[in-house]
Coordinates of C-alpha atoms in Angstrom, one line a residue:
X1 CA 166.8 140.8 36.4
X2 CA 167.1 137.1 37.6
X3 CA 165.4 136.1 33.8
X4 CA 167.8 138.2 32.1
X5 CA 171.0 136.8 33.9
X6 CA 169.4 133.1 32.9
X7 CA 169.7 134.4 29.2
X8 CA 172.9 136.0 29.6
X9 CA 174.0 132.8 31.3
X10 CA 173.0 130.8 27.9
X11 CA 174.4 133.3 25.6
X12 CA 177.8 132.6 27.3
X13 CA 177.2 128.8 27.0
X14 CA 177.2 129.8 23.0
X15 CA 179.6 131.9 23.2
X16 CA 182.4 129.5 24.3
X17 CA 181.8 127.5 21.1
X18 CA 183.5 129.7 18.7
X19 CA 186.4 131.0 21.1
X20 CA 187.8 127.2 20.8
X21 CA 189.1 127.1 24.8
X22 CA 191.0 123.9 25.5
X23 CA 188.8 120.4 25.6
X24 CA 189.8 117.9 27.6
X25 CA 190.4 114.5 27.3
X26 CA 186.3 114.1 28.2
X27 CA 185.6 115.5 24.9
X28 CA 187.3 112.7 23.2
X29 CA 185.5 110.3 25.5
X30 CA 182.6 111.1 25.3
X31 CA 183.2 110.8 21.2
X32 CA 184.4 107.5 21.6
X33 CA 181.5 106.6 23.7
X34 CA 178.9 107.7 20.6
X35 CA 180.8 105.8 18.5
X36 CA 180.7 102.8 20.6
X37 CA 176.9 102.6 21.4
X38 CA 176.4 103.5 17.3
X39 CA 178.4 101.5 15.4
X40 CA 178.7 98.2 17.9
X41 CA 175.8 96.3 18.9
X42 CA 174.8 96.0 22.9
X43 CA 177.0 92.8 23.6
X44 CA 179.8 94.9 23.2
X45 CA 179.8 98.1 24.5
X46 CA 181.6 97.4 27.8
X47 CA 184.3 94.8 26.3
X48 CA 185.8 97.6 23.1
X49 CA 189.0 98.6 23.5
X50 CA 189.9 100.1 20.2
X51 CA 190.3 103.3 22.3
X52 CA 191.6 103.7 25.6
X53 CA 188.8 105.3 26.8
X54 CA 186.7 102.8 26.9
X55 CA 183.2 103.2 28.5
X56 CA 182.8 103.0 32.0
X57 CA 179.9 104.4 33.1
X58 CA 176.6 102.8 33.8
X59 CA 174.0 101.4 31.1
X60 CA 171.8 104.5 31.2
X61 CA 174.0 106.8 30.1
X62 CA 175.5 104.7 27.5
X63 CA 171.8 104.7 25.8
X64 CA 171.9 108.6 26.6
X65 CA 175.1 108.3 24.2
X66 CA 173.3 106.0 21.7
X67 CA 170.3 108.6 21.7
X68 CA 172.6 111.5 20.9
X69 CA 174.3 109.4 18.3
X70 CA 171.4 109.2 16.7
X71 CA 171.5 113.0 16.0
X72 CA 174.9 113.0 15.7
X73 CA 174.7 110.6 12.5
X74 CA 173.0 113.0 10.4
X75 CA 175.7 115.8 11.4
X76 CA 179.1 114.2 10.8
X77 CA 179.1 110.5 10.5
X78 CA 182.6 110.2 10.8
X79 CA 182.0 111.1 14.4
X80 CA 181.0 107.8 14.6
X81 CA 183.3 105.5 13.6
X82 CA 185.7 103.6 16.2
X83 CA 189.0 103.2 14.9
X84 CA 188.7 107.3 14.1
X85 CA 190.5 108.3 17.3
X86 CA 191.1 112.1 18.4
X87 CA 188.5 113.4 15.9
X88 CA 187.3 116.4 16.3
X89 CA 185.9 118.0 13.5
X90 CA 184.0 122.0 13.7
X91 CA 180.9 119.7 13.4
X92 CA 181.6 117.5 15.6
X93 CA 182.8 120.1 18.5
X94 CA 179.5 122.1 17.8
X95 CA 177.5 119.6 18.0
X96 CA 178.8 118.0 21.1
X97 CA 179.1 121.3 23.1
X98 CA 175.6 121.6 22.3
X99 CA 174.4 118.8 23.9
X100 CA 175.7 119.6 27.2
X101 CA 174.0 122.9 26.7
X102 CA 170.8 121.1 26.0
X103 CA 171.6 119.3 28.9
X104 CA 171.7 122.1 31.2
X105 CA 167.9 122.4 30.5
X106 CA 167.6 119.2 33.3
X107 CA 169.3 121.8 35.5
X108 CA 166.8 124.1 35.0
X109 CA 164.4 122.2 35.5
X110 CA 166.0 120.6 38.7
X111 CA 167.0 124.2 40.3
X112 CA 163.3 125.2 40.0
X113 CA 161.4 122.4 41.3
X114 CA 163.5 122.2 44.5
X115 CA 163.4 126.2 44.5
X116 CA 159.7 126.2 44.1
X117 CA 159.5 124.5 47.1
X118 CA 160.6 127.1 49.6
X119 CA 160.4 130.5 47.2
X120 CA 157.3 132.5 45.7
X121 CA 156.4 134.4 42.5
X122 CA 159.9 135.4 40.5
X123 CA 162.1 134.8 43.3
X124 CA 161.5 131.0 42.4
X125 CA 163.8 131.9 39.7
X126 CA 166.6 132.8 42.0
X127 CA 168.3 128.9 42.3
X128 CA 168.0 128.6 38.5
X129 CA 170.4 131.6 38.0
X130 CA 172.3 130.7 41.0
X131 CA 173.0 127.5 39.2
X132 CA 173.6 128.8 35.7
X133 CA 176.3 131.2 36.3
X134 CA 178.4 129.0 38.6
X135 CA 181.8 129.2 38.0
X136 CA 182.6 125.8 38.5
X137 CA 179.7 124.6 36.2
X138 CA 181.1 126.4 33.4
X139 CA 184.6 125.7 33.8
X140 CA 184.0 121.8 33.7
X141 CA 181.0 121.3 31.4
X142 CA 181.5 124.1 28.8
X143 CA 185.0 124.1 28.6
X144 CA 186.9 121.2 30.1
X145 CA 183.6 119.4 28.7
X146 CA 181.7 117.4 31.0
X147 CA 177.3 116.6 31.6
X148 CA 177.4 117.4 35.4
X149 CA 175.1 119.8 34.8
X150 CA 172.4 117.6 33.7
X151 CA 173.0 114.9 36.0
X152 CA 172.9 117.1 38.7
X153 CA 169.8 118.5 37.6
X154 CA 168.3 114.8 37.6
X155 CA 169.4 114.8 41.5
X156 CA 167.7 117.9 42.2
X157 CA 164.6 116.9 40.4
X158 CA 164.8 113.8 42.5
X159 CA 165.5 115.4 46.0
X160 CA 162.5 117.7 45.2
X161 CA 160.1 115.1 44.7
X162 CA 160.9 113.5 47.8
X163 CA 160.4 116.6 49.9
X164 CA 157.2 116.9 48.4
X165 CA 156.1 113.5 49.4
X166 CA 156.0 111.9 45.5
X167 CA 158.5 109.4 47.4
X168 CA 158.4 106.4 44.6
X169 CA 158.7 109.2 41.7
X170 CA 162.2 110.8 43.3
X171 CA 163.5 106.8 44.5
X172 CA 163.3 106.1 40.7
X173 CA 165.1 109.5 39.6
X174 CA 167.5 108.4 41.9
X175 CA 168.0 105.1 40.7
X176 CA 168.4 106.4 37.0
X177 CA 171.3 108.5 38.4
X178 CA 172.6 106.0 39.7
X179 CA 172.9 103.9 36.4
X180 CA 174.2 107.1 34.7
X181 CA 177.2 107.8 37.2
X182 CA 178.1 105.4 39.8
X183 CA 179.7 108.7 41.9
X184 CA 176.1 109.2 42.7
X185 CA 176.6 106.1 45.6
X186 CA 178.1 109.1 47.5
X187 CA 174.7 110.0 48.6
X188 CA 173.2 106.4 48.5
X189 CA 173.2 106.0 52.2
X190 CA 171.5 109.0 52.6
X191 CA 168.4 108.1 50.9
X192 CA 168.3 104.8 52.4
X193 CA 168.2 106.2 56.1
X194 CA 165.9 108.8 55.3
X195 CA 163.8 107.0 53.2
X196 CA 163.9 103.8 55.6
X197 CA 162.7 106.3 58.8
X198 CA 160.5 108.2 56.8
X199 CA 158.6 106.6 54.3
X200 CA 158.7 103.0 55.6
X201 CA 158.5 104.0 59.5
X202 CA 161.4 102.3 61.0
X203 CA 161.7 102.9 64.3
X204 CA 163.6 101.2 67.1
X205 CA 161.7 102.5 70.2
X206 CA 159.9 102.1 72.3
X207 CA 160.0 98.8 70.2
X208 CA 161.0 98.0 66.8
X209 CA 158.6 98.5 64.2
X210 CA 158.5 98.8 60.1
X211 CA 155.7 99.7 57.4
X212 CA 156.2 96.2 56.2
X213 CA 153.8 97.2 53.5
X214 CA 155.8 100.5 52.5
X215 CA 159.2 98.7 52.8
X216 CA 158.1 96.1 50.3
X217 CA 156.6 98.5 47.6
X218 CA 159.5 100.2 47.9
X219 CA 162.0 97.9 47.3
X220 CA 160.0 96.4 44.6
X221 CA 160.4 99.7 42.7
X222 CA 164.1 99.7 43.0
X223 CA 164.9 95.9 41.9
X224 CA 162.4 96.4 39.2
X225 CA 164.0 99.9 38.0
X226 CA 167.6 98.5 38.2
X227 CA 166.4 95.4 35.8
X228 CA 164.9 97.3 33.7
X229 CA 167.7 99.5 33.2
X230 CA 170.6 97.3 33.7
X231 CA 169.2 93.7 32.3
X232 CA 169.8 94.9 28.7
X233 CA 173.0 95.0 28.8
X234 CA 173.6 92.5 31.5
X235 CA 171.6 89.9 29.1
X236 CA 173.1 90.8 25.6
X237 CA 177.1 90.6 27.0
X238 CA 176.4 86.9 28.5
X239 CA 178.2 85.6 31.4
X240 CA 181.0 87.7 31.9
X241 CA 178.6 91.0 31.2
X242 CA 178.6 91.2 35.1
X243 CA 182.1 91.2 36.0
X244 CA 183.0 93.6 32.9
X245 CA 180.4 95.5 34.4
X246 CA 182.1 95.6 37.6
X247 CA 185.3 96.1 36.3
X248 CA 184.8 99.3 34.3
X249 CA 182.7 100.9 36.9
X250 CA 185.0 100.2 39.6
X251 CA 188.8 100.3 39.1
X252 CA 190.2 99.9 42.5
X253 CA 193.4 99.9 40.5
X254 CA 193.8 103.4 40.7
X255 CA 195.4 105.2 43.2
X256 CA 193.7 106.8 46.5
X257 CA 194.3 110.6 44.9
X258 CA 193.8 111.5 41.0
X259 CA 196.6 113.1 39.3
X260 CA 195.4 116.3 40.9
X261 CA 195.0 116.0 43.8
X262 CA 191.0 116.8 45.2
X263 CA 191.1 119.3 48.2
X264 CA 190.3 116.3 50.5
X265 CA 191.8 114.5 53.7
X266 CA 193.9 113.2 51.3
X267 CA 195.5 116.0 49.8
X268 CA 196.6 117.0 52.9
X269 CA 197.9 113.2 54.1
X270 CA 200.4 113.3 51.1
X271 CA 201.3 116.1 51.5
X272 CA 202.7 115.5 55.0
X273 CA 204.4 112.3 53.7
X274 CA 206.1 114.0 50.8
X275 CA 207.4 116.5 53.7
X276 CA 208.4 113.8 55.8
X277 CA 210.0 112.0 53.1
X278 CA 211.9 114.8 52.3
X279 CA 213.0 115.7 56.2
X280 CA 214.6 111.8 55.6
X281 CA 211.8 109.9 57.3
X282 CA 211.0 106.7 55.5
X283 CA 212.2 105.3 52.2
X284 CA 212.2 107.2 48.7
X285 CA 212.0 104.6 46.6
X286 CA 208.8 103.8 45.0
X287 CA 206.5 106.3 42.9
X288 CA 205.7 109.5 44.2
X289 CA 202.6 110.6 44.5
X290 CA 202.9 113.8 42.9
X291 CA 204.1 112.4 39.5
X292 CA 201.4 113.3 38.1
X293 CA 199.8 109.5 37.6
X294 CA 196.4 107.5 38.4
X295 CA 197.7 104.6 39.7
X296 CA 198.3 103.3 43.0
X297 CA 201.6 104.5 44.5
X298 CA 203.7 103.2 47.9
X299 CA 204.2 106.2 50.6
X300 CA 207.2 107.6 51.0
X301 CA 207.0 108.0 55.3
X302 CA 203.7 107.4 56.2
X303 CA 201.0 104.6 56.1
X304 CA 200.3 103.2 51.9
X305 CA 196.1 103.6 52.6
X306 CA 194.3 101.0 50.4
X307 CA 191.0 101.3 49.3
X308 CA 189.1 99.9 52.3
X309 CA 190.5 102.2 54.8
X310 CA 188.8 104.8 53.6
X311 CA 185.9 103.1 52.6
X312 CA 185.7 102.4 57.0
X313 CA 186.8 106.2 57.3
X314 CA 183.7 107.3 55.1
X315 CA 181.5 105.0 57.0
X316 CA 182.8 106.5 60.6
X317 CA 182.6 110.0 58.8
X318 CA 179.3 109.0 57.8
X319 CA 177.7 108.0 60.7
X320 CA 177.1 111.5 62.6
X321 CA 175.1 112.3 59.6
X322 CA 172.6 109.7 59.1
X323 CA 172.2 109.7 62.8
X324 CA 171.4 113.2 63.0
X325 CA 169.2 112.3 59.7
X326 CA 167.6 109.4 62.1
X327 CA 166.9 111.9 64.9
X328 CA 165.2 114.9 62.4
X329 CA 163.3 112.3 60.5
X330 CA 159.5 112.1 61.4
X331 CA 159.0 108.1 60.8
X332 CA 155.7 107.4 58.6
X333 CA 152.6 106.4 60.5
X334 CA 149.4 104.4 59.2
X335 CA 147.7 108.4 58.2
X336 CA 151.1 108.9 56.2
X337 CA 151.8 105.9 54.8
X338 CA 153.2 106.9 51.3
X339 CA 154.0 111.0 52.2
X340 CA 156.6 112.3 54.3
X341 CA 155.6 115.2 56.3
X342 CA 156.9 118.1 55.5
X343 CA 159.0 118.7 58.4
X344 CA 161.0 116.1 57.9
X345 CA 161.7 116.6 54.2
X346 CA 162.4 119.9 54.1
X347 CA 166.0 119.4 54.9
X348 CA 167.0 116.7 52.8
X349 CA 168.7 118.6 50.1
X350 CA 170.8 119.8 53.1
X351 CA 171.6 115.9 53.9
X352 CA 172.3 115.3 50.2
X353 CA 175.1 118.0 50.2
X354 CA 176.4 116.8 52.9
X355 CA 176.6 113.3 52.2
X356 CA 178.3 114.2 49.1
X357 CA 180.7 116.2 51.3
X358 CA 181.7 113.2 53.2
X359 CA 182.5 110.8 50.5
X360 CA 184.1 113.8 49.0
X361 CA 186.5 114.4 52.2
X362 CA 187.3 110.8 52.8
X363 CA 186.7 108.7 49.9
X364 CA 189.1 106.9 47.5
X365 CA 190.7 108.5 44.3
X366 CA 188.0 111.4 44.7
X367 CA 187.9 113.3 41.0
X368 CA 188.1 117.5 42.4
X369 CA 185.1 117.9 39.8
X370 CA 183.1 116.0 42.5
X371 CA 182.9 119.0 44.8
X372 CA 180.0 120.1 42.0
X373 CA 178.0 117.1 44.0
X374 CA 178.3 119.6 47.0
X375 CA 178.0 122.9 46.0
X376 CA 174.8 122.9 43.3
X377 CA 172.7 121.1 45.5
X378 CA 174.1 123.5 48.8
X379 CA 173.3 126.6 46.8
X380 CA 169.9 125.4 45.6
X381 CA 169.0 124.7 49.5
X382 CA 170.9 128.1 50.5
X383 CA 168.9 130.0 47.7
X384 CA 165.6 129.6 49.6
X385 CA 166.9 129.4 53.1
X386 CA 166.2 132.4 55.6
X387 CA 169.4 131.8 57.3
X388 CA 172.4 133.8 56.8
X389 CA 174.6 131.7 58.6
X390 CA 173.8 129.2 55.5
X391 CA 174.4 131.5 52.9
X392 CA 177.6 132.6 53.7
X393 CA 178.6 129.5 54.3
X394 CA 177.3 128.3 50.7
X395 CA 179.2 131.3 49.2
X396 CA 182.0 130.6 51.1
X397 CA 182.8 126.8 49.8
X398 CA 181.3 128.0 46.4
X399 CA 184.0 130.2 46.0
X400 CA 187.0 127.7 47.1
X401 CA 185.6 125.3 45.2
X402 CA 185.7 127.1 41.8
X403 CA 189.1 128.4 42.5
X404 CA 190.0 124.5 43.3
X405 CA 189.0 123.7 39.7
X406 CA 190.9 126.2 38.0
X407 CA 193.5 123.9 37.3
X408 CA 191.8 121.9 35.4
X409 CA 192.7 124.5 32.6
X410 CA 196.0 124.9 31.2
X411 CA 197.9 127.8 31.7
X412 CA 197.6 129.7 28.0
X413 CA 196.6 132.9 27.7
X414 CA 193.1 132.7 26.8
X415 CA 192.4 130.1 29.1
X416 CA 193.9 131.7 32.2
X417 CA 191.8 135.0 31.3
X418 CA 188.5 132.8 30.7
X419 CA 188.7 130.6 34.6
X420 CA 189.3 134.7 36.2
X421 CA 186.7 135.9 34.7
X422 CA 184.6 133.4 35.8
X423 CA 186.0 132.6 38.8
X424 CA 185.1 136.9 39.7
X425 CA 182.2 137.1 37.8
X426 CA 180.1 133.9 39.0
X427 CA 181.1 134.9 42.6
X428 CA 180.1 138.3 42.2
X429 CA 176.7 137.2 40.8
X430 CA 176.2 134.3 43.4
X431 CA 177.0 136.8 46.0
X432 CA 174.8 139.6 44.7
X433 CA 171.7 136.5 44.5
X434 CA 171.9 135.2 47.8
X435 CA 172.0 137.8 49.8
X436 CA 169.8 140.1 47.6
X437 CA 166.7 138.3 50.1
X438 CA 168.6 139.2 53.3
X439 CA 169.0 143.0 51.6
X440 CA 164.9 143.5 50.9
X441 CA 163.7 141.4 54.0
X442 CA 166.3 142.0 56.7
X443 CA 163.8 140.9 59.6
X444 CA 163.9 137.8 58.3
X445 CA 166.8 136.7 59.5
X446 CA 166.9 135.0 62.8
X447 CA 168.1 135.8 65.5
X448 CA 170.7 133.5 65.9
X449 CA 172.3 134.2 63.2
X450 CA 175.1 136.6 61.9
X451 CA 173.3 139.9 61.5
X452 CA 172.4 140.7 57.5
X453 CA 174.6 143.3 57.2
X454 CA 177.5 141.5 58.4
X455 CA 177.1 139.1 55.7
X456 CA 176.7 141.8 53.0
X457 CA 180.2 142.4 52.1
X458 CA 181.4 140.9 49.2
X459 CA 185.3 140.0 51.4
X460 CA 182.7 138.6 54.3
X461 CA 181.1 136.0 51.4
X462 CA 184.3 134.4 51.4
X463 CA 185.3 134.2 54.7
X464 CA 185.3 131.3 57.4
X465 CA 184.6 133.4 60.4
X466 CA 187.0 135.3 62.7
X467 CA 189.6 132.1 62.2
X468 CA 190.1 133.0 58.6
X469 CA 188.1 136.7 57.5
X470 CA 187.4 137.5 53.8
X471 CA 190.6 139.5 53.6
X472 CA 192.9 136.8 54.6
X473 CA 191.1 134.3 52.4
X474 CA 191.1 136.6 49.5
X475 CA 194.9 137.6 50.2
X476 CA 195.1 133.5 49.7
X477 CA 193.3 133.9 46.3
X478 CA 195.5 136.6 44.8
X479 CA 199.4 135.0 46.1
X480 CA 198.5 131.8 45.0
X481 CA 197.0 133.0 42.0
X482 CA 199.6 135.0 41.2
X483 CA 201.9 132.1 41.6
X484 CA 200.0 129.3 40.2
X485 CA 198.4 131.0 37.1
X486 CA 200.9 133.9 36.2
X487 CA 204.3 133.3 36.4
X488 CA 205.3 133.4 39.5
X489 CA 206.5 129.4 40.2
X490 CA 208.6 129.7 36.8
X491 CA 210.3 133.1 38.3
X492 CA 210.8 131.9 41.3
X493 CA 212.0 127.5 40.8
X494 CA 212.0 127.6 37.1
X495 CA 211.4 124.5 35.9
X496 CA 212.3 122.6 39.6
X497 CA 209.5 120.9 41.7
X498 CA 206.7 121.7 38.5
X499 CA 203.6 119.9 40.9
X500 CA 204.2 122.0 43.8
X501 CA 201.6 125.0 42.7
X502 CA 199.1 122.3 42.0
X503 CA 199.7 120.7 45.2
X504 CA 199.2 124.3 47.2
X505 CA 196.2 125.1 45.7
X506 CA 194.9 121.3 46.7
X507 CA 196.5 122.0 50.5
X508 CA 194.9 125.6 50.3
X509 CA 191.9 124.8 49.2
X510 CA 191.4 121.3 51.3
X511 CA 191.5 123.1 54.4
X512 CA 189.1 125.8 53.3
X513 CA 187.2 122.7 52.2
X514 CA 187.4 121.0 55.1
X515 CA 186.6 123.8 57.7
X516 CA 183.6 124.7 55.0
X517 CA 182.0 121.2 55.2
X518 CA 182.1 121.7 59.1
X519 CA 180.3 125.1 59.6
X520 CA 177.6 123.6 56.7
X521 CA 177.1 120.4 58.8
X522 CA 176.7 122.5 62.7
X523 CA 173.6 124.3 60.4
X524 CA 171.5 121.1 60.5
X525 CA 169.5 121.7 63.5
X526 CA 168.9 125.2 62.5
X527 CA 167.9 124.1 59.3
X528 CA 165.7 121.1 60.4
X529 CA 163.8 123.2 63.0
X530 CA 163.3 126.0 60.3
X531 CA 161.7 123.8 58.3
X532 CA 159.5 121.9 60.7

């Protein structure tokens, strides 16, 4: 059954192709990009600016680009050129929805190494359909057009060879993910911590002490990886390489929320300042923060927050984490010196979520496509977990998630039938997975966790406990549904106040978020000690 919903899941991917669903501004991009690394030699990939999406990701996957250009050369050249802005030929759409497909195949092959791990026989296929038929997935990669999916599958690879003790092989995934998408810093603390206790042996008492040895080899990995994939480019641009570099990657100049607000703190922060400035608290002048722009704004009422306010928030968010990462993490002796012990691996996919979760919460114009970082990994972990508690809290943030992303389509016909659909279809399907284990193998479950059948209701799935059941969450779903996707702002304000369904779903869905990220991050002991 599992096999045959990984088919179906493809056949869908194809599928989408021909229907011609909207493309975002990412499809464009991600032309312009091929055309860049193409027709423009290395010096000066990061300093075009025929186009204003200029590239701005890391050096690894602009050579990704220049591979699929290569390909893309003997399909439609005119893909290719630079100065051809907004092309979009039936070639060149078929072709470039067929890379992320292609893409997904990383997935794949992420979901079942890390699923290996803690399944047997064909329920190892369980994360791989898990994965496949996520809503969100499909919604931002195969329609608003986006390669999370094989990114994501390159962290998953990674996080799996670390809990299986190949410790240098999953640093150096993790350092090519982190020259594809800079987001992936996110989770950057969290391998340092756990790979600084646990492969290198840090320990502070009864005395300090390090694998010197360990730490060194290590290290010397990392720098050498990050010249090798960076020096290219680094080299070839000259002296100002590095601050272009810097500059692309890192544009503070945008504003602490996208456009759309993500279902964050933050969300929820300006919200209270547009309601304060309109109770007559503090000044209206300035830009508002729901005009619909990515650029940094003044508040109205309450405190402007620049950019290193919540980079010290995410630290202080940060810190119960890699503390509790500190505690669970057996530190390397002499007889382990370059494997990690099982029990203290086997919950690091859980600490990856997380950390994504925190920078996600707090961090500084967070995209909402960044709650994928949470959710894939989450699911993946959930997938071969015996704890119910977990999965129904997986399904549970999986499901506000997806309906978080929605927006990202417009509001035509076809578009507003495809997100339902998969918005009820994926979270049938990832409910029907994850709890199919807890169905067969009831005893399973521990003790200390919500009984089996208590989490097999499809309204339970999306609840947050007795605080907020399914039914209220899913009464949530269908009036703001109803009002955001079918008519019901326009018959109600018309044309007045046109952000305001956009910034309920972001103050709906933050605190479902919010209180989601919470129940995930009370599981770690639970997890830990099952694993140990």
């Amino acid at each position: 059954m599992m096999r045959s919903l990984i088919i179906a899941s493809f056949l869908l991917r194809l599928l989408l192709i021909p229907l011609d669903l909207y493309r975002s501004t990412d499809f464009e991009v991600h032309r312009n990009w091929l055309a860049i690394t193409h027709s423009l030699p290395l010096s000066r990939w990061y300093f075009e600016e025929t186009s204003q999406w200029t590239l701005d990701y890391p050096p690894v996957f602009a050579y990704f680009e220049w591979l699929l250009s290569q390909f893309a050369a003997a399909v439609d050249p005119a893909m290719l050129r630079v100065d051809n802005l907004e092309y979009a030929s039936q070639a060149t759409v078929v072709f470039q929805r067929l890379s992320v497909i292609l893409g997904d195949l990383v997935l794949v092959a992420g979901a079942w190494q890390l699923g290996s791990l803690r399944l047997a026989g064909n329920d190892r296929w369980l994360p791989v359909a898990v994965l496949l038929c996520n809503s969100g997935l499909l919604i931002v990669d195969h329609i608003h057009f986006q390669y999370n999916g094989m990114m994501l599958g390159l962290l998953l690879l990674s996080v799996a060879d670390i809990e299986r003790g190949r410790t240098y092989r999953g640093a150096f995934f993790f350092c090519v993910l982190l020259s594809m998408k800079q987001i992936f810093l996110y989770v950057a603390p969290v391998y340092f911590v756990f790979l600084l206790r646990g492969h290198c042996g840090c320990s502070l008492l009864p005395y300090p002490k390090i694998l010197w040895n360990q730490l060194f080899r290590l290290g010397a990995m990392v720098v050498l990886s990050f010249a090798a994939m960076w020096g290219p480019v680094l080299i070839a641009g000259g002296s100002a390489a590095g601050l272009q570099l810097l500059q692309r990657l890192f544009p503070f100049g945008r504003g602490l929320t996208h456009a759309y607000w993500a279902p964050n703190i933050w969300a929820l922060y300006n919200t209270a300042d547009r309601v304060l400035a309109k109770l007559g608290f503090g000044s209206q002048s300035g830009q508002s923060s729901t005009a619909g722009m990515a650029e940094v704004y003044e508040s109205s009422a309450l405190w402007t927050v620049p950019p290193k306010a919540t980079f010290i928030l995410t630290l202080l968010a940060y810190y119960p984490l890699l503390a509790a990462i500190w505690r669970q993490t057996r530190p390397a002796g002499a007889s382990t010196l370059t494997k990690i012990s099982a029990s203290s691996s086997g919950a690091f996919g859980l600490y990856v979520a997380l950390g994504s979760a925190i920078a996600f919460g707090f961090g500084w114009h967070v995209h909402e496509k960044a709650i994928l970082m949470v959710t894939v990994p989450l699911a993946v972990v959930a997938a071969g977990s015996n704890s119910q508690a977990l999965v129904s809290a997986t399904t549970a943030l999986s499901a506000v998630a997806t309906f978080s992303i929605m927006p990202l389509l417009p509001d035509r016909p076809m578009e507003t039938a495809a997100k339902w659909f998969l918005f009820l279809a994926g979270h049938l399907i990832e409910h029907f997975l994850l709890q199919r284990r807890f169905r067969s193998r009831p005893a399973a479950t521990p003790s200390g966790d919500v009984a089996a059948a208590s989490g097999s209701s499809l309204l339970s799935s999306i609840g947050l406990g007795p605080l907020l059941p399914g039914w209220l969450v899913a009464l949530g779903y269908v009036v703001l549904g109803l009002y955001r996707d079918f008519g019901g702002h326009k018959l109600l304000l018309g044309g007045r106040l046109e952000f305001l369904p956009l910034l309920l779903t972001s103050d709906f869905s933050a605190l479902l978020v919010l209180f989601s990220f919470l129940r995930v991050f009370w599981l770690i002991p639970q997890e830990s000690s099952a694993e140990a």
